[in-house]
Coordinates of C-alpha atoms (C1' of nucleotides) in Angstrom, one line a residue:
Chain A
M1 CA 71.3 82.3 91.0
F2 CA 69.0 85.2 91.4
N3 CA 66.3 87.3 89.7
L4 CA 66.4 91.0 89.1
R5 CA 63.1 92.4 90.0
F6 CA 61.8 95.9 90.3
D7 CA 59.0 96.2 92.9
D8 CA 57.3 99.0 91.0
T9 CA 54.1 98.9 93.1
N10 CA 54.0 102.7 93.4
P11 CA 53.4 104.5 90.1
A12 CA 53.9 107.9 91.8
A13 CA 57.4 107.1 92.6
E14 CA 59.9 108.2 90.0
E15 CA 61.5 104.7 89.8
E16 CA 61.1 104.8 86.0
E17 CA 64.0 107.2 85.5
F18 CA 66.2 104.9 87.4
V19 CA 65.3 101.5 85.9
E20 CA 67.5 101.7 82.9
S21 CA 70.6 102.9 84.8
I22 CA 70.1 100.4 87.6
I23 CA 70.0 97.5 85.1
D24 CA 73.0 99.0 83.3
D25 CA 75.0 99.5 86.6
V26 CA 74.2 96.1 88.1
R27 CA 75.2 94.4 84.9
W28 CA 78.4 96.4 84.8
L29 CA 79.2 95.2 88.3
G30 CA 79.2 91.7 86.9
A31 CA 75.8 90.4 88.0
D32 CA 74.1 87.8 85.7
W33 CA 70.4 87.3 86.1
G34 CA 70.1 85.6 82.7
D35 CA 66.7 86.4 81.2
R36 CA 65.1 86.7 84.6
L37 CA 64.4 90.4 84.7
F38 CA 61.0 91.0 86.3
F39 CA 58.7 93.7 87.6
A40 CA 56.1 93.5 90.3
S41 CA 53.8 95.0 87.7
D42 CA 54.1 91.8 85.7
Y43 CA 52.0 90.2 88.4
F44 CA 49.3 92.8 88.9
D45 CA 46.6 90.6 87.5
R46 CA 47.5 87.7 89.7
L47 CA 48.0 89.9 92.7
W48 CA 44.5 91.3 92.2
A49 CA 43.1 87.8 92.0
F50 CA 44.7 86.9 95.3
A51 CA 43.3 90.0 96.9
L52 CA 39.9 89.0 95.8
Q53 CA 40.4 85.7 97.4
L54 CA 41.4 87.4 100.7
V55 CA 38.3 89.4 100.6
E56 CA 36.1 86.4 99.9
T57 CA 37.6 84.5 102.8
G58 CA 37.1 87.4 105.1
K59 CA 40.8 88.1 105.6
A60 CA 40.7 91.5 104.0
Y61 CA 38.2 94.3 103.9
V62 CA 37.6 97.6 102.2
C63 CA 38.0 100.4 104.6
D64 CA 36.6 103.9 104.1
L65 CA 38.8 105.6 106.7
S66 CA 40.9 108.6 105.4
P67 CA 44.7 108.4 105.8
D68 CA 44.5 110.6 108.9
E69 CA 41.8 108.4 110.4
I70 CA 43.8 105.3 109.7
R71 CA 46.7 106.8 111.4
S72 CA 44.8 107.7 114.5
Y73 CA 43.1 104.4 114.7
R74 CA 46.5 102.7 114.5
G75 CA 47.4 103.7 118.0
T76 CA 51.0 104.3 119.0
L77 CA 54.1 102.4 119.8
T78 CA 52.9 101.8 123.3
Q79 CA 49.1 101.9 122.8
P80 CA 47.1 99.4 120.8
G81 CA 45.0 100.6 117.9
R82 CA 41.3 100.4 117.5
D83 CA 39.3 98.5 115.0
S84 CA 38.2 100.3 111.9
P85 CA 34.4 100.7 111.9
Y86 CA 34.5 99.0 108.5
R87 CA 36.4 96.0 109.8
E88 CA 33.3 93.8 110.0
R89 CA 31.9 94.8 106.7
P90 CA 30.4 91.7 105.0
A91 CA 32.8 90.1 102.5
K92 CA 30.1 90.6 99.8
D93 CA 30.1 94.3 100.4
S94 CA 33.9 94.6 100.4
L95 CA 34.1 92.6 97.3
E96 CA 31.7 94.9 95.5
L97 CA 33.5 98.0 96.8
F98 CA 36.9 96.6 95.8
Q99 CA 35.7 96.0 92.3
R100 CA 34.4 99.5 92.2
M101 CA 37.7 100.9 93.5
K102 CA 39.3 99.2 90.5
A103 CA 36.7 100.6 88.2
G104 CA 37.6 104.1 89.2
E105 CA 34.4 105.0 91.0
F106 CA 36.1 106.5 94.0
P107 CA 38.5 109.4 94.4
E108 CA 42.1 108.8 95.3
G109 CA 42.5 108.1 99.0
A110 CA 38.9 107.5 99.6
R111 CA 39.1 103.8 100.3
T112 CA 41.7 101.1 100.8
L113 CA 41.8 97.3 101.0
R114 CA 43.2 96.3 104.4
A115 CA 44.3 93.0 105.8
K116 CA 42.3 91.9 108.8
I117 CA 45.0 90.9 111.3
D118 CA 45.3 92.5 114.7
M119 CA 44.9 96.1 115.7
A120 CA 46.4 95.4 119.1
S121 CA 49.6 93.7 117.7
P122 CA 52.7 95.1 119.3
N123 CA 54.1 95.1 115.7
L124 CA 52.5 98.0 114.0
N125 CA 52.9 96.4 110.6
L126 CA 50.2 93.9 111.7
R127 CA 47.6 96.5 112.7
D128 CA 45.5 95.8 109.6
P129 CA 48.0 97.0 107.0
V130 CA 46.8 98.6 103.8
L131 CA 47.0 96.1 100.9
Y132 CA 45.7 98.2 98.1
R133 CA 45.2 102.0 97.6
I134 CA 43.6 104.1 94.9
L135 CA 46.1 106.0 92.8
Y136 CA 45.2 107.8 89.6
A137 CA 48.7 107.8 88.2
R138 CA 50.1 106.5 85.0
H139 CA 52.4 103.5 85.6
H140 CA 55.5 103.3 83.5
R141 CA 54.7 99.7 82.5
T142 CA 51.0 99.3 82.8
G143 CA 50.0 102.8 81.7
D144 CA 46.5 103.7 82.7
R145 CA 45.2 100.2 83.1
W146 CA 45.1 100.4 86.9
C147 CA 43.9 102.9 89.4
V148 CA 44.4 100.6 92.4
Y149 CA 47.9 99.5 93.2
P150 CA 49.2 96.9 95.7
M151 CA 51.4 97.9 98.6
Y152 CA 55.0 96.5 98.7
D153 CA 54.3 94.4 101.8
Y154 CA 51.5 92.6 100.0
A155 CA 53.1 92.3 96.6
H156 CA 56.6 91.3 97.6
P157 CA 56.0 87.9 99.3
L158 CA 53.6 86.9 96.5
C159 CA 56.0 87.9 93.7
D160 CA 58.7 85.9 95.5
A161 CA 56.5 82.9 95.8
L162 CA 55.4 83.2 92.2
E163 CA 59.0 83.2 91.0
G164 CA 60.0 80.3 93.2
I165 CA 62.3 82.4 95.3
T166 CA 63.9 80.5 98.2
H167 CA 65.8 83.3 100.0
S168 CA 64.4 86.8 99.8
L169 CA 67.3 88.9 101.1
C170 CA 66.7 92.5 102.3
T171 CA 67.9 95.0 104.8
L172 CA 67.4 95.0 108.6
E173 CA 64.6 97.6 108.6
Y174 CA 62.4 95.0 107.0
A175 CA 62.7 92.6 109.9
D176 CA 59.6 94.0 111.4
H177 CA 57.8 93.3 108.2
R178 CA 58.6 89.6 108.1
P179 CA 55.5 88.6 110.1
L180 CA 53.4 90.3 107.5
Y181 CA 55.4 88.7 104.7
D182 CA 54.6 85.3 106.3
W183 CA 51.0 86.3 106.9
V184 CA 50.4 87.0 103.3
L185 CA 51.9 83.7 102.2
D186 CA 49.9 81.9 104.9
N187 CA 46.6 83.3 103.9
V188 CA 46.7 83.2 100.2
E189 CA 45.7 79.9 98.8
S190 CA 46.9 78.9 95.3
P191 CA 48.5 76.0 93.5
A192 CA 50.6 78.6 91.8
L193 CA 52.2 79.3 95.1
S194 CA 53.2 75.8 96.2
G195 CA 56.6 75.7 94.5
V196 CA 58.8 72.7 94.6
R197 CA 61.4 74.6 96.5
G198 CA 59.0 75.4 99.3
R199 CA 57.9 78.8 100.4
P200 CA 60.2 81.8 100.2
R201 CA 61.8 83.1 103.4
Q202 CA 62.8 86.7 104.0
I203 CA 66.2 87.1 105.5
E204 CA 67.5 90.4 106.6
F205 CA 71.1 91.8 106.7
A206 CA 72.6 95.1 107.6
R207 CA 73.0 97.5 104.8
L208 CA 76.3 98.6 103.4
R209 CA 77.6 101.9 104.8
A210 CA 81.0 103.6 104.2
S211 CA 82.7 106.4 106.1
H212 CA 83.1 109.9 104.6
T213 CA 80.0 109.6 102.4
V214 CA 76.3 109.3 102.5
M215 CA 74.3 106.4 101.1
S216 CA 70.7 107.1 101.4
K217 CA 68.8 108.0 98.2
R218 CA 67.3 111.0 99.9
K219 CA 70.7 112.5 100.7
L220 CA 72.3 111.6 97.4
R221 CA 69.4 113.3 95.7
R222 CA 70.0 116.5 97.6
L223 CA 73.6 116.5 96.6
V224 CA 72.5 116.3 93.0
E225 CA 69.6 118.7 93.2
E226 CA 71.6 121.3 95.2
G227 CA 74.4 121.2 92.7
L228 CA 76.9 120.0 95.3
V229 CA 78.0 117.4 92.8
D230 CA 77.6 117.2 89.0
G231 CA 75.1 114.5 88.9
W232 CA 74.3 110.9 89.9
D233 CA 77.5 109.8 88.1
D234 CA 79.7 112.4 89.5
P235 CA 83.0 110.6 90.3
R236 CA 82.7 111.6 93.9
M237 CA 79.3 109.9 94.3
P238 CA 79.1 106.5 96.1
T239 CA 76.6 105.4 93.5
I240 CA 77.6 102.6 91.2
A241 CA 77.4 105.1 88.3
G242 CA 79.8 107.4 90.2
L243 CA 82.3 104.7 91.1
R244 CA 82.2 103.6 87.6
R245 CA 82.8 107.0 86.1
R246 CA 85.6 107.5 88.7
G247 CA 87.2 104.4 87.4
Y248 CA 86.8 101.8 90.1
P249 CA 87.0 98.4 88.4
P250 CA 84.0 96.2 89.0
E251 CA 86.3 93.4 90.2
A252 CA 87.7 95.7 92.9
I253 CA 84.2 96.5 94.1
R254 CA 83.2 92.8 94.2
S255 CA 86.4 92.0 96.1
F256 CA 85.6 94.7 98.5
C257 CA 82.1 93.3 99.1
E258 CA 83.4 89.8 99.6
Q259 CA 86.0 90.9 102.1
I260 CA 83.8 93.1 104.3
G261 CA 81.3 90.3 104.7
V262 CA 77.6 90.3 105.3
A263 CA 76.3 90.5 108.9
R264 CA 73.4 91.8 110.9
S265 CA 75.2 94.4 112.9
D266 CA 75.1 98.1 111.9
S267 CA 78.4 98.9 110.6
V268 CA 80.3 101.6 108.7
V269 CA 83.2 100.4 106.6
D270 CA 86.2 102.7 106.5
L271 CA 86.4 104.1 103.0
A272 CA 90.2 103.4 103.1
F273 CA 89.3 99.8 102.8
L274 CA 87.5 100.3 99.5
E275 CA 90.5 102.2 98.3
H276 CA 92.8 99.4 99.4
C277 CA 90.8 97.0 97.3
V278 CA 90.9 99.3 94.3
R279 CA 94.7 99.6 94.6
Q280 CA 95.1 95.9 95.1
D281 CA 93.3 95.2 91.9
L282 CA 94.7 97.9 89.7
N283 CA 98.3 97.3 90.9
R284 CA 98.1 93.9 89.4
W285 CA 97.3 94.9 85.8
A286 CA 97.1 98.7 85.3
P287 CA 99.8 99.7 82.8
R288 CA 102.3 102.3 84.1
A289 CA 102.9 105.7 82.5
M290 CA 104.5 108.9 83.5
A291 CA 102.4 112.0 83.9
V292 CA 103.6 115.3 85.3
L293 CA 100.6 117.0 86.9
R294 CA 102.2 120.3 88.0
P295 CA 105.1 120.8 85.5
L296 CA 108.5 122.2 86.4
K297 CA 110.8 122.8 83.5
V298 CA 114.2 121.1 83.6
T299 CA 117.0 121.7 81.1
L300 CA 120.0 119.5 80.9
A301 CA 122.9 121.7 80.1
N302 CA 125.2 118.9 79.0
Y303 CA 122.7 117.0 76.9
P304 CA 123.3 117.2 73.1
R305 CA 120.9 119.9 72.0
D306 CA 119.0 118.0 69.3
Q307 CA 119.4 114.5 70.6
V308 CA 116.5 112.3 71.4
E309 CA 116.7 108.9 73.0
W310 CA 113.9 106.4 73.3
M311 CA 114.0 104.8 76.7
E312 CA 112.6 101.4 77.0
I313 CA 110.6 101.2 80.3
E314 CA 108.6 98.3 81.7
S315 CA 104.9 98.7 81.4
N316 CA 104.2 97.0 84.7
P317 CA 106.9 95.8 87.2
E318 CA 104.2 93.6 88.7
D319 CA 103.7 91.8 85.4
P320 CA 106.8 91.2 83.2
A321 CA 104.4 89.8 80.6
A322 CA 103.1 93.3 80.1
G323 CA 106.3 94.1 78.3
T324 CA 107.8 97.5 77.8
R325 CA 107.1 100.8 76.1
R326 CA 109.4 103.4 74.6
V327 CA 109.5 106.9 76.0
P328 CA 111.4 109.8 74.4
F329 CA 114.0 111.6 76.4
C330 CA 115.8 114.8 75.5
G331 CA 117.5 117.8 77.0
E332 CA 114.2 119.6 77.9
L333 CA 112.0 117.9 80.4
Y334 CA 109.3 118.5 82.9
I335 CA 109.3 117.0 86.3
E336 CA 106.8 117.3 89.1
H337 CA 106.9 120.6 90.9
D338 CA 106.6 118.8 94.2
D339 CA 109.7 116.8 93.5
F340 CA 111.9 119.8 93.9
L341 CA 112.5 121.8 97.1
E342 CA 115.0 124.6 97.3
D343 CA 115.4 124.2 101.0
P344 CA 114.6 120.6 101.7
P345 CA 113.8 119.2 105.2
G346 CA 115.7 116.3 106.5
K347 CA 113.8 113.4 105.1
F348 CA 113.1 114.9 101.7
F349 CA 114.9 112.6 99.2
R350 CA 114.1 114.3 96.0
L351 CA 115.7 117.0 94.0
A352 CA 117.3 120.0 95.6
P353 CA 120.1 122.4 94.7
G354 CA 123.3 120.3 94.4
R355 CA 121.5 117.0 94.8
E356 CA 121.1 114.1 92.5
V357 CA 118.1 111.9 91.7
R358 CA 117.4 109.3 89.1
L359 CA 115.0 110.0 86.3
K360 CA 112.9 106.8 86.0
G361 CA 114.2 104.7 83.2
A362 CA 116.8 107.3 82.1
Y363 CA 119.7 109.0 83.8
I364 CA 120.8 110.3 87.1
V365 CA 120.7 114.1 87.0
K366 CA 122.0 116.8 89.3
C367 CA 120.5 120.1 90.0
E368 CA 123.0 122.8 89.3
G369 CA 120.9 125.9 89.4
V370 CA 117.5 127.4 89.9
V371 CA 115.9 130.0 87.6
K372 CA 113.4 132.2 89.2
D373 CA 110.9 134.8 88.0
E374 CA 112.5 138.1 88.8
L375 CA 109.2 139.7 89.8
T376 CA 107.5 136.9 91.8
G377 CA 110.4 134.9 92.9
R378 CA 108.7 131.8 91.8
I379 CA 110.8 128.9 90.5
R380 CA 110.5 128.8 86.7
E381 CA 113.1 126.3 85.7
L382 CA 115.8 124.0 86.9
R383 CA 119.3 123.8 85.3
C384 CA 120.6 120.3 85.6
T385 CA 123.3 118.1 84.3
F386 CA 123.0 114.4 83.5
D387 CA 125.6 111.7 83.9
P388 CA 125.9 109.7 80.6
A389 CA 127.3 106.8 82.5
T390 CA 124.1 106.2 84.4
R391 CA 121.7 105.4 81.7
S392 CA 119.2 102.8 82.8
E393 CA 119.7 99.9 80.5
G394 CA 116.6 97.9 81.1
G395 CA 117.0 96.7 84.6
E396 CA 118.0 97.0 88.1
G397 CA 121.5 97.9 89.0
A398 CA 122.2 98.9 85.4
G399 CA 123.7 102.3 84.8
S400 CA 124.2 103.0 88.5
A401 CA 127.8 103.9 87.9
G402 CA 128.5 102.7 91.4
R403 CA 126.2 105.3 92.9
K404 CA 123.1 105.2 94.9
V405 CA 120.6 107.9 94.7
K406 CA 117.9 108.3 97.3
A407 CA 115.1 108.9 94.9
T408 CA 113.7 108.1 91.5
I409 CA 111.3 110.6 90.0
H410 CA 109.1 110.6 87.0
W411 CA 109.4 113.0 84.0
V412 CA 108.2 113.7 80.5
S413 CA 110.0 115.2 77.5
A414 CA 109.0 118.8 77.0
R415 CA 109.3 118.3 73.3
H416 CA 107.2 115.2 73.1
C417 CA 104.6 115.3 75.9
V418 CA 100.9 115.7 75.4
P419 CA 98.7 118.1 77.4
A420 CA 95.9 116.8 79.6
V421 CA 93.3 117.8 82.1
V422 CA 93.5 115.8 85.3
R423 CA 90.8 115.8 87.9
L424 CA 91.9 115.0 91.4
Y425 CA 89.1 113.6 93.6
D426 CA 89.1 113.3 97.3
N427 CA 86.5 112.3 99.9
L428 CA 83.2 113.9 99.3
F429 CA 82.9 114.6 103.0
L430 CA 85.4 115.8 105.5
A431 CA 84.0 113.9 108.4
A432 CA 83.8 110.2 108.7
D433 CA 80.2 110.6 109.7
P434 CA 78.9 113.5 107.7
E435 CA 75.6 113.5 109.6
Q436 CA 77.0 113.6 113.0
A437 CA 79.8 116.1 112.6
A438 CA 77.4 118.6 111.0
G439 CA 76.2 119.9 114.4
E440 CA 73.5 122.5 114.0
R441 CA 73.5 122.3 110.3
D442 CA 72.8 119.3 108.1
F443 CA 75.1 117.0 106.4
T444 CA 75.7 119.2 103.4
A445 CA 77.7 121.5 105.6
N446 CA 80.3 118.8 105.7
V447 CA 80.9 118.5 102.0
N448 CA 84.7 118.7 101.4
P449 CA 85.4 121.9 99.4
G450 CA 88.5 120.2 98.1
S451 CA 86.8 117.0 96.9
L452 CA 87.5 118.0 93.4
E453 CA 90.6 119.8 92.1
V454 CA 91.0 120.3 88.3
L455 CA 94.5 120.5 86.9
T456 CA 94.5 121.9 83.4
D457 CA 98.2 122.1 82.7
C458 CA 99.3 118.5 82.9
R459 CA 101.9 116.8 80.6
L460 CA 101.8 113.2 79.8
E461 CA 104.2 110.9 78.1
P462 CA 103.3 110.6 74.4
T463 CA 102.2 106.9 74.7
L464 CA 99.1 108.3 76.4
A465 CA 98.2 110.5 73.4
N466 CA 95.6 108.0 72.2
A467 CA 94.5 106.6 75.5
S468 CA 91.0 105.3 74.9
P469 CA 88.1 106.6 77.0
G470 CA 87.5 104.1 79.8
S471 CA 91.1 102.9 80.0
R472 CA 93.0 102.9 83.3
Y473 CA 96.7 103.6 84.1
Q474 CA 98.9 104.0 87.0
F475 CA 100.6 107.4 86.7
L476 CA 103.9 106.6 88.3
R477 CA 104.3 107.6 91.9
Q478 CA 100.9 109.3 91.9
G479 CA 98.0 107.0 91.6
Y480 CA 95.6 105.3 89.3
F481 CA 93.8 107.3 86.7
H482 CA 90.8 106.7 84.4
A483 CA 90.4 108.2 81.0
D484 CA 87.0 109.8 81.5
P485 CA 84.5 107.8 79.4
V486 CA 82.5 111.0 78.7
D487 CA 84.9 113.9 78.5
C488 CA 88.1 112.3 77.2
R489 CA 88.7 112.1 73.5
E490 CA 91.7 112.3 71.2
G491 CA 93.1 115.7 71.3
R492 CA 91.5 116.5 74.6
L493 CA 92.7 114.1 77.2
V494 CA 90.8 114.1 80.5
F495 CA 91.7 111.8 83.4
N496 CA 90.0 111.1 86.7
R497 CA 92.1 110.1 89.6
I498 CA 90.6 106.9 90.8
V499 CA 92.8 106.6 93.9
S500 CA 96.2 107.9 94.9
L501 CA 99.1 105.6 95.6
R502 CA 99.9 105.2 99.3
D503 CA 102.1 108.2 100.1
T504 CA 104.5 107.7 103.0
W505 CA 106.1 111.0 102.3
A506 CA 102.8 112.8 102.7
R507 CA 102.3 110.9 106.0
V508 CA 105.7 111.8 107.3
Q509 CA 104.9 115.5 106.5
K510 CA 101.6 115.3 108.2
T511 CA 103.0 114.0 111.4
G512 CA 105.7 116.6 111.4
N513 CA 108.5 114.1 111.4
A514 CA 110.0 115.7 108.4
I515 CA 111.7 118.5 110.2
G516 CA 115.0 117.4 111.5
Chain B
rU1 C1' 57.1 103.0 129.1
rG2 C1' 55.4 98.4 123.2
rG3 C1' 57.8 95.5 119.4
rG4 C1' 62.1 94.1 116.4
rG5 C1' 67.5 94.0 115.9
rC6 C1' 72.6 94.6 117.4
rG7 C1' 77.0 94.9 120.8
rU8 C1' 84.5 90.7 119.6
rA9 C1' 90.9 95.9 118.6
rG10 C1' 90.3 102.8 115.6
rC11 C1' 87.1 100.2 111.3
rC12 C1' 85.1 95.5 109.1
rA13 C1' 84.8 90.4 110.7
rA14 C1' 85.5 84.8 112.0
rG15 C1' 84.2 82.1 116.2
rC16 C1' 78.5 78.3 118.0
rG17 C1' 81.6 75.2 125.7
rG18 C1' 88.1 73.7 125.4
rU19 C1' 91.2 78.4 126.4
rA20 C1' 90.4 85.0 120.6
rA21 C1' 91.2 83.6 112.4
rG22 C1' 91.8 87.1 108.7
rG23 C1' 91.7 92.1 106.5
rC24 C1' 91.9 97.6 106.7
rA25 C1' 94.1 101.6 109.4
rG26 C1' 98.4 102.5 112.7
rC27 C1' 103.5 101.6 114.5
rG28 C1' 108.7 99.5 113.8
rG29 C1' 112.1 97.2 110.3
rC30 C1' 113.9 94.9 105.5
rC31 C1' 113.9 95.5 100.3
rU32 C1' 113.1 98.7 96.1
rU33 C1' 115.5 102.6 89.3
rU34 C1' 107.5 104.1 91.5
rG35 C1' 108.9 107.3 99.3
rG36 C1' 104.4 102.3 94.8
rA37 C1' 104.4 97.1 95.2
rG38 C1' 106.5 93.1 98.2
rC39 C1' 108.4 91.0 102.8
rC40 C1' 109.0 90.6 108.4
rG41 C1' 107.4 92.0 113.2
rC42 C1' 104.0 94.7 116.9
rC43 C1' 98.8 95.8 118.0
rA44 C1' 92.0 92.3 122.0
rU45 C1' 90.5 88.5 126.6
rC46 C1' 85.2 89.3 123.5
rG47 C1' 79.4 96.0 126.4
rU48 C1' 78.8 95.3 132.1
rU49 C1' 77.8 92.5 136.4
rG50 C1' 76.5 88.0 138.5
rG51 C1' 75.6 82.7 137.7
rU52 C1' 76.2 77.4 135.5
rU53 C1' 80.7 74.5 134.3
rC54 C1' 86.9 71.2 135.4
rG55 C1' 86.7 75.0 131.6
rA56 C1' 82.5 80.5 128.7
rA57 C1' 83.3 85.3 123.6
rU58 C1' 80.4 80.9 123.2
rC59 C1' 75.0 78.6 128.1
rC60 C1' 71.6 81.4 131.9
rA61 C1' 70.0 86.0 134.4
rA62 C1' 69.9 91.1 135.2
rC63 C1' 71.7 95.6 133.6
rC64 C1' 73.9 99.2 130.1
rG65 C1' 74.5 101.2 125.1
rC66 C1' 73.3 101.8 119.9
rC67 C1' 69.9 101.1 115.5
rC68 C1' 64.8 100.3 113.3
rC69 C1' 59.2 100.7 113.5
rA70 C1' 53.3 104.8 114.5
rA71 C1' 53.6 106.5 104.8
rC72 C1' 47.3 104.9 101.3
rC73 C1' 56.8 104.8 100.5
rA74 C1' 60.0 100.9 99.4

RNA sequence: UGGGGCGUAGCCAAGCGGUAAGGCAGCGGCCUUUGGAGCCGCCAUCGUUGGUUCGAAUCCAACCGCCCCAACCA
C-alpha cells in the first residue's frame, strides 16, 4: 500500500502542467493508491507551525545572507563552512522576522529560515540548510496565500510522518540527505508525528536506466523543445506517456520492472530486455493479422478470375481459444516486397523465380515470372501459379500434397485489403550510452535519424478495417502493432510498431552468413 | 585532498562462511503452415592484493575503479 504525493514545495517549478498526466500515467500503469492522493501543499499550515516551533526552541533561525553569501559561507567539499553572522540571533527576533517574511514584508531572496545544525559537517546538507525561502509566486494549489515556501528536505520527512509512512523510498542521490531527514524528525515535537507505525525511514535505491535512451527530465525536455521528437508522448520517448502511445502493455512494463529487480548499484538495463518483456506479454494474447507493409503485386495465372475463397485462419496459435477469422483470397494478391528476391543468396528461403512458398493459411504458390518496369527496371509484379491441391484446411500437415516448402509468407487480397499508414519505430539513440558516445557534441548528436520511418502504402487484411484505436495486433512475421489512440480512426488506419518480432533472417544477413 | 554510495558473465541480478540461482543478449541444435513461439544444450570462480578459517563471493585490511554531494531545485 502506498500514497501518491506530489511534493509541490516550489511554486516556481512547472510541476503543475505535469500533475494531471502523471496521475493518469501512473494509474494506467496499474498503480492503486485508493483515495490517498496528497500534495505537500496540503500540509503548508502544519509545516509552518512546526517551523515556528523550531525557531522557538532555538533550532532554526532567520538568516539575512544573500544566496551568494550563503554559498560562500558554506565552505567547500574539503573545507568547513563558517557560521552565519545571524546564527545566534535571539529566537524572539527570528520569530518576529519569520512572521514578517510570511507577511510579505521582505523582497524575494532577502531572508531565509535555516536549520541550526553544523557548519563544519562533512555532509554539506547539514551545514545549516535552508528550510524556508521567500518566493512571490502563485502556487497552483494554494494560489497567493503564501509567499514563503518550505524546502523539500524540510517538508518531505514531515509529510511522510504526518501520513504515517513507514518506508520512504527514493533514489540514491538522496542518501546524503537522510541525516537531514532524520534531523527534522528528531527535532520537531508533536503528537501528530508519533504514529503507531513508528517513524518513517528513508530508504534509497538506484534509479532505473535503460540503454539507447535518456531518462533525465532535463534531457527529455530538450528532445521535446528542440523538436527532435513530437512531444512527451512521442512513441519513441521512454516516458510512460510515450511507451503507452507506442503500445507497450502496462502488464509488460510491470513484468519488466519485477524482473530487473531493485538494487543499490548504478545500472543500465539493456533495452532489449524491455522488448523481450513486451514480446513475451503480447505473444500470449495479441490477435494475429496479416499486413503487407511494402506491397508487391502477385497475380495467380491459374486462379479462376472472379473466384474468392474465405480462408479460415487461427487468430492466435498460442491460444486456441482465440478462435479463427476468415480472410478473403483471390487471384490478385500483395505480398511483402522483402519476401521476394530475384537472385537469392543461399539461406534465403522465400520466394524467387521458379521457387515455391506457402501463403499462410492458403496455398502453395510458385513464381513463374517477374514483371519489371521497362524504364526503371524495378520489379512491379510477380506472375505465379497456385497448386489447388495444397489448400490449408485448418491445420498442420493439411494440404501439403506431400511437399515441404521452406517458407510460409503472409499476404493480403488486392481486391479486399484496406490501406493503412504504419509507423516503424526504432531506438531513439544509436549508441547504448547516448551521452558518452557523443564525444565533443552533446547527446542530441546521437539521435537515431532512422528512429521513425513512416510507411504510407500499407495493405491490411480486411478484418483490420475497423480496428479500434488502442487495440494491439501481431502482424504476422513482422511484429506487434498498436492502433494509434490519437491518429487512428475508421477510414484512416494508423498503426505504431510496438516492437518487431525476433528476426533471425535479419541477423543472418547482418553477420554476412547469408552468402554461400 | 571531505562525506555518502557501489563493484558477481556483454547487460540486469540472486547469494549473507560450506564450495556461483534465474533472466536478457550471444552461440549450437530440435521443432514449426509466423525464419515468430516453443524445446534442448553451451556460456563466471565473484574489482585487485594480502590475511582469518578445515573451508570465503560471503569475515578483516589495504589498494584500484565508477557514481553522487558545494540550488533560497526536487
